[in-house]
Amino acid sequence: WLLNMVENILSVTKIQDDNRTLNKSSEPLEEIMSDSVHRVKRRIPDANIKITLPDEFVLVPMDALLIEQVIINLLDNAPKRSHSKKPIELYATIEPKTVTVYVKDYGIGISNDKKDEIFKSYTRRNNSPDRDKGMGIGLSICKAIVNAHNGEITARNLTEGAEFCFTIPKEEIHH
């Protein structure tokens, strides 16, 4: 838990530091996805994750460590928040100008009162009887990282469970 917290704090510090830019390079998406699953499995050996790698080889300009942190945060949250024993699914879709990475669970979904604040900064509900119900900083860091990559992150409820996804451009955007 402490290692994950430190990684998240370092990630957000890197993004918020005005003197630094993202260390982007063209990275193979399937390698980033696989590495993320391996890191989660080292921390949570019994994590039940089904990964489906893209059919095509695709290089995406990204800061690999930061995008890996996004995937790790989403994979780490899924079993904790979903309360499901079914596998967490990790997969991606490739479009002409973007790639989208999905993390899908088959649990209880996102409660309506949390939908609007799910990607906001850390908020702990003191009146909550369950410590696990605090929002944490993981999703707000995911949003900051994806935004720094000129992308977008969303969450939605499905018929069974929830799906988090983020989209980033396949080509560098210059301002």
mmCIF file of C-alpha atoms in Angstrom:
data_model
loop_
_atom_site.group_PDB
_atom_site.id
_atom_site.type_symbol
_atom_site.label_atom_id
_atom_site.label_comp_id
_atom_site.label_asym_id
_atom_site.label_seq_id
_atom_site.Cartn_x
_atom_site.Cartn_y
_atom_site.Cartn_z
ATOM 1 C CA TRP A 1 0.000 0.000 0.000
ATOM 2 C CA LEU A 2 2.787 2.405 0.936
ATOM 3 C CA LEU A 3 4.696 1.665 -2.273
ATOM 4 C CA ASN A 4 1.574 2.363 -4.313
ATOM 5 C CA MET A 5 0.963 5.628 -2.440
ATOM 6 C CA VAL A 6 4.555 6.789 -2.974
ATOM 7 C CA GLU A 7 4.356 5.942 -6.696
ATOM 8 C CA ASN A 8 1.142 7.954 -6.976
ATOM 9 C CA ILE A 9 2.609 10.951 -5.158
ATOM 10 C CA LEU A 10 5.738 10.872 -7.321
ATOM 11 C CA SER A 11 3.589 10.660 -10.456
ATOM 12 C CA VAL A 12 1.481 13.667 -9.566
ATOM 13 C CA THR A 13 4.558 15.628 -8.470
ATOM 14 C CA LYS A 14 6.185 14.961 -11.840
ATOM 15 C CA ILE A 15 3.103 16.206 -13.682
ATOM 16 C CA GLN A 16 2.604 19.307 -11.542
ATOM 17 C CA ASP A 17 6.248 20.403 -11.754
ATOM 18 C CA ASP A 18 6.098 23.299 -14.232
ATOM 19 C CA ASN A 19 9.802 22.979 -15.005
ATOM 20 C CA ARG A 20 9.479 19.446 -16.349
ATOM 21 C CA THR A 21 7.740 18.080 -19.379
ATOM 22 C CA LEU A 22 6.549 14.551 -19.876
ATOM 23 C CA ASN A 23 9.243 12.138 -20.947
ATOM 24 C CA LYS A 24 7.360 10.868 -24.001
ATOM 25 C CA SER A 25 8.644 8.286 -26.396
ATOM 26 C CA SER A 26 6.943 5.884 -28.786
ATOM 27 C CA GLU A 27 6.088 2.813 -26.726
ATOM 28 C CA PRO A 28 4.371 -0.455 -27.679
ATOM 29 C CA LEU A 29 0.937 -0.399 -26.060
ATOM 30 C CA GLU A 30 0.802 -4.158 -25.481
ATOM 31 C CA GLU A 31 4.087 -4.025 -23.553
ATOM 32 C CA ILE A 32 2.778 -1.292 -21.245
ATOM 33 C CA MET A 33 -0.420 -3.259 -20.646
ATOM 34 C CA SER A 34 1.487 -6.496 -19.921
ATOM 35 C CA ASP A 35 3.987 -4.778 -17.614
ATOM 36 C CA SER A 36 1.110 -3.196 -15.683
ATOM 37 C CA VAL A 37 -0.537 -6.576 -15.112
ATOM 38 C CA HIS A 38 2.782 -8.095 -13.983
ATOM 39 C CA ARG A 39 3.316 -5.296 -11.460
ATOM 40 C CA VAL A 40 -0.205 -5.676 -10.074
ATOM 41 C CA LYS A 41 0.253 -9.465 -9.843
ATOM 42 C CA ARG A 42 3.464 -8.978 -7.836
ATOM 43 C CA ARG A 43 1.565 -6.883 -5.306
ATOM 44 C CA ILE A 44 -1.684 -8.874 -5.407
ATOM 45 C CA PRO A 45 -0.745 -12.443 -6.462
ATOM 46 C CA ASP A 46 -4.335 -13.689 -6.435
ATOM 47 C CA ALA A 47 -5.620 -10.816 -8.614
ATOM 48 C CA ASN A 48 -7.860 -12.294 -11.297
ATOM 49 C CA ILE A 49 -7.093 -10.237 -14.417
ATOM 50 C CA LYS A 50 -7.999 -11.201 -17.968
ATOM 51 C CA ILE A 51 -5.854 -9.276 -20.439
ATOM 52 C CA THR A 52 -6.637 -9.046 -24.138
ATOM 53 C CA LEU A 53 -3.796 -7.463 -26.078
ATOM 54 C CA PRO A 54 -4.436 -5.534 -29.302
ATOM 55 C CA ASP A 55 -4.256 -7.568 -32.515
ATOM 56 C CA GLU A 56 -2.045 -4.991 -34.138
ATOM 57 C CA PHE A 57 1.314 -3.665 -33.004
ATOM 58 C CA VAL A 58 0.927 -0.004 -32.152
ATOM 59 C CA LEU A 59 3.443 2.542 -30.911
ATOM 60 C CA VAL A 60 1.992 5.367 -28.862
ATOM 61 C CA PRO A 61 3.809 8.529 -27.740
ATOM 62 C CA MET A 62 3.633 8.458 -23.958
ATOM 63 C CA ASP A 63 5.518 8.656 -20.725
ATOM 64 C CA ALA A 64 5.491 4.882 -20.231
ATOM 65 C CA LEU A 65 5.913 4.949 -16.445
ATOM 66 C CA LEU A 66 3.014 7.346 -16.004
ATOM 67 C CA ILE A 67 0.625 5.489 -18.328
ATOM 68 C CA GLU A 68 1.611 2.257 -16.601
ATOM 69 C CA GLN A 69 0.715 3.918 -13.302
ATOM 70 C CA VAL A 70 -2.746 4.788 -14.667
ATOM 71 C CA ILE A 71 -3.379 1.167 -15.657
ATOM 72 C CA ILE A 72 -2.039 -0.108 -12.324
ATOM 73 C CA ASN A 73 -4.281 2.289 -10.372
ATOM 74 C CA LEU A 74 -7.345 1.198 -12.353
ATOM 75 C CA LEU A 75 -6.505 -2.507 -12.003
ATOM 76 C CA ASP A 76 -5.775 -2.074 -8.301
ATOM 77 C CA ASN A 77 -9.088 -0.279 -7.662
ATOM 78 C CA ALA A 78 -11.289 -2.703 -9.586
ATOM 79 C CA PRO A 79 -11.313 -5.680 -7.190
ATOM 80 C CA LYS A 80 -11.380 -3.431 -4.115
ATOM 81 C CA ARG A 81 -14.354 -1.365 -5.270
ATOM 82 C CA SER A 82 -16.310 -3.934 -7.291
ATOM 83 C CA HIS A 83 -16.614 -6.589 -4.566
ATOM 84 C CA SER A 84 -16.738 -9.226 -7.322
ATOM 85 C CA LYS A 85 -14.834 -12.485 -7.700
ATOM 86 C CA LYS A 86 -15.162 -12.426 -11.494
ATOM 87 C CA PRO A 87 -12.058 -11.507 -13.517
ATOM 88 C CA ILE A 88 -11.162 -7.874 -14.125
ATOM 89 C CA GLU A 89 -10.812 -7.295 -17.870
ATOM 90 C CA LEU A 90 -8.050 -5.172 -19.416
ATOM 91 C CA TYR A 91 -8.228 -4.526 -23.154
ATOM 92 C CA ALA A 92 -7.657 -1.793 -25.730
ATOM 93 C CA THR A 93 -9.120 -0.529 -28.968
ATOM 94 C CA ILE A 94 -7.123 1.121 -31.719
ATOM 95 C CA GLU A 95 -8.607 3.942 -33.770
ATOM 96 C CA PRO A 96 -6.887 5.901 -36.553
ATOM 97 C CA LYS A 97 -5.912 8.797 -34.241
ATOM 98 C CA THR A 98 -6.307 7.369 -30.723
ATOM 99 C CA VAL A 99 -5.941 4.320 -28.510
ATOM 100 C CA THR A 100 -8.360 3.555 -25.703
ATOM 101 C CA VAL A 101 -7.527 1.314 -22.759
ATOM 102 C CA TYR A 102 -10.392 -0.247 -20.782
ATOM 103 C CA VAL A 103 -10.599 -1.760 -17.306
ATOM 104 C CA LYS A 104 -13.908 -3.520 -16.745
ATOM 105 C CA ASP A 105 -15.266 -5.253 -13.652
ATOM 106 C CA TYR A 106 -18.429 -7.226 -12.904
ATOM 107 C CA GLY A 107 -19.202 -5.818 -9.492
ATOM 108 C CA ILE A 108 -21.529 -3.353 -7.829
ATOM 109 C CA GLY A 109 -20.813 -0.414 -10.152
ATOM 110 C CA ILE A 110 -20.294 3.225 -9.223
ATOM 111 C CA SER A 111 -22.821 4.709 -6.820
ATOM 112 C CA ASN A 112 -24.717 7.685 -8.194
ATOM 113 C CA ASP A 113 -23.536 9.992 -5.387
ATOM 114 C CA LYS A 114 -19.869 9.351 -6.338
ATOM 115 C CA LYS A 115 -20.129 9.633 -10.129
ATOM 116 C CA ASP A 116 -19.530 13.386 -10.211
ATOM 117 C CA GLU A 117 -16.589 13.345 -7.803
ATOM 118 C CA ILE A 118 -14.867 10.103 -8.717
ATOM 119 C CA PHE A 119 -11.910 11.775 -10.463
ATOM 120 C CA LYS A 120 -11.598 14.665 -8.002
ATOM 121 C CA SER A 121 -8.897 14.926 -5.367
ATOM 122 C CA TYR A 122 -8.779 12.809 -2.263
ATOM 123 C CA THR A 123 -11.792 12.979 0.005
ATOM 124 C CA ARG A 124 -12.297 10.735 3.027
ATOM 125 C CA ARG A 125 -15.745 10.392 4.450
ATOM 126 C CA ASN A 126 -15.284 10.561 8.227
ATOM 127 C CA ASN A 127 -18.780 9.222 8.842
ATOM 128 C CA SER A 128 -18.093 6.148 6.721
ATOM 129 C CA PRO A 129 -18.044 2.914 8.734
ATOM 130 C CA ASP A 130 -15.803 1.307 6.095
ATOM 131 C CA ARG A 131 -12.361 2.878 5.510
ATOM 132 C CA ASP A 132 -12.354 1.436 1.982
ATOM 133 C CA LYS A 133 -15.162 3.808 0.975
ATOM 134 C CA GLY A 134 -12.818 6.830 0.896
ATOM 135 C CA MET A 135 -12.188 8.070 -2.617
ATOM 136 C CA GLY A 136 -8.366 8.049 -2.398
ATOM 137 C CA ILE A 137 -6.031 9.917 -4.704
ATOM 138 C CA GLY A 138 -5.514 7.194 -7.311
ATOM 139 C CA LEU A 139 -8.254 8.250 -9.740
ATOM 140 C CA SER A 140 -7.426 11.963 -9.521
ATOM 141 C CA ILE A 141 -3.822 11.074 -10.378
ATOM 142 C CA CYS A 142 -5.051 8.966 -13.303
ATOM 143 C CA LYS A 143 -6.978 11.961 -14.600
ATOM 144 C CA ALA A 144 -3.972 14.287 -14.227
ATOM 145 C CA ILE A 145 -1.710 11.849 -16.089
ATOM 146 C CA VAL A 146 -4.184 11.240 -18.915
ATOM 147 C CA ASN A 147 -4.878 14.989 -19.253
ATOM 148 C CA ALA A 148 -1.118 15.651 -19.425
ATOM 149 C CA HIS A 149 -1.071 13.254 -22.401
ATOM 150 C CA ASN A 150 -3.855 15.294 -24.077
ATOM 151 C CA GLY A 151 -6.283 12.466 -23.416
ATOM 152 C CA GLU A 152 -9.529 11.829 -21.603
ATOM 153 C CA ILE A 153 -10.565 9.403 -18.859
ATOM 154 C CA THR A 154 -14.143 8.343 -18.110
ATOM 155 C CA ALA A 155 -16.092 5.891 -15.999
ATOM 156 C CA ARG A 156 -19.525 4.410 -16.497
ATOM 157 C CA ASN A 157 -21.790 1.778 -15.077
ATOM 158 C CA LEU A 158 -22.610 -1.271 -17.132
ATOM 159 C CA THR A 159 -25.481 -3.704 -16.747
ATOM 160 C CA GLU A 160 -23.144 -5.618 -14.447
ATOM 161 C CA GLY A 161 -20.228 -3.694 -12.993
ATOM 162 C CA ALA A 162 -18.312 -0.635 -14.119
ATOM 163 C CA GLU A 163 -15.922 0.317 -16.883
ATOM 164 C CA PHE A 164 -13.105 2.836 -16.695
ATOM 165 C CA CYS A 165 -11.377 3.869 -19.887
ATOM 166 C CA PHE A 166 -8.841 6.387 -21.042
ATOM 167 C CA THR A 167 -8.041 7.579 -24.523
ATOM 168 C CA ILE A 168 -4.754 9.112 -25.637
ATOM 169 C CA PRO A 169 -3.648 10.341 -29.080
ATOM 170 C CA LYS A 170 -1.504 8.074 -31.254
ATOM 171 C CA GLU A 171 0.496 11.053 -32.473
ATOM 172 C CA GLU A 172 2.162 13.852 -30.604
ATOM 173 C CA ILE A 173 0.095 17.048 -30.344
ATOM 174 C CA HIS A 174 2.192 20.206 -30.557
ATOM 175 C CA HIS A 175 0.837 23.486 -29.214
#
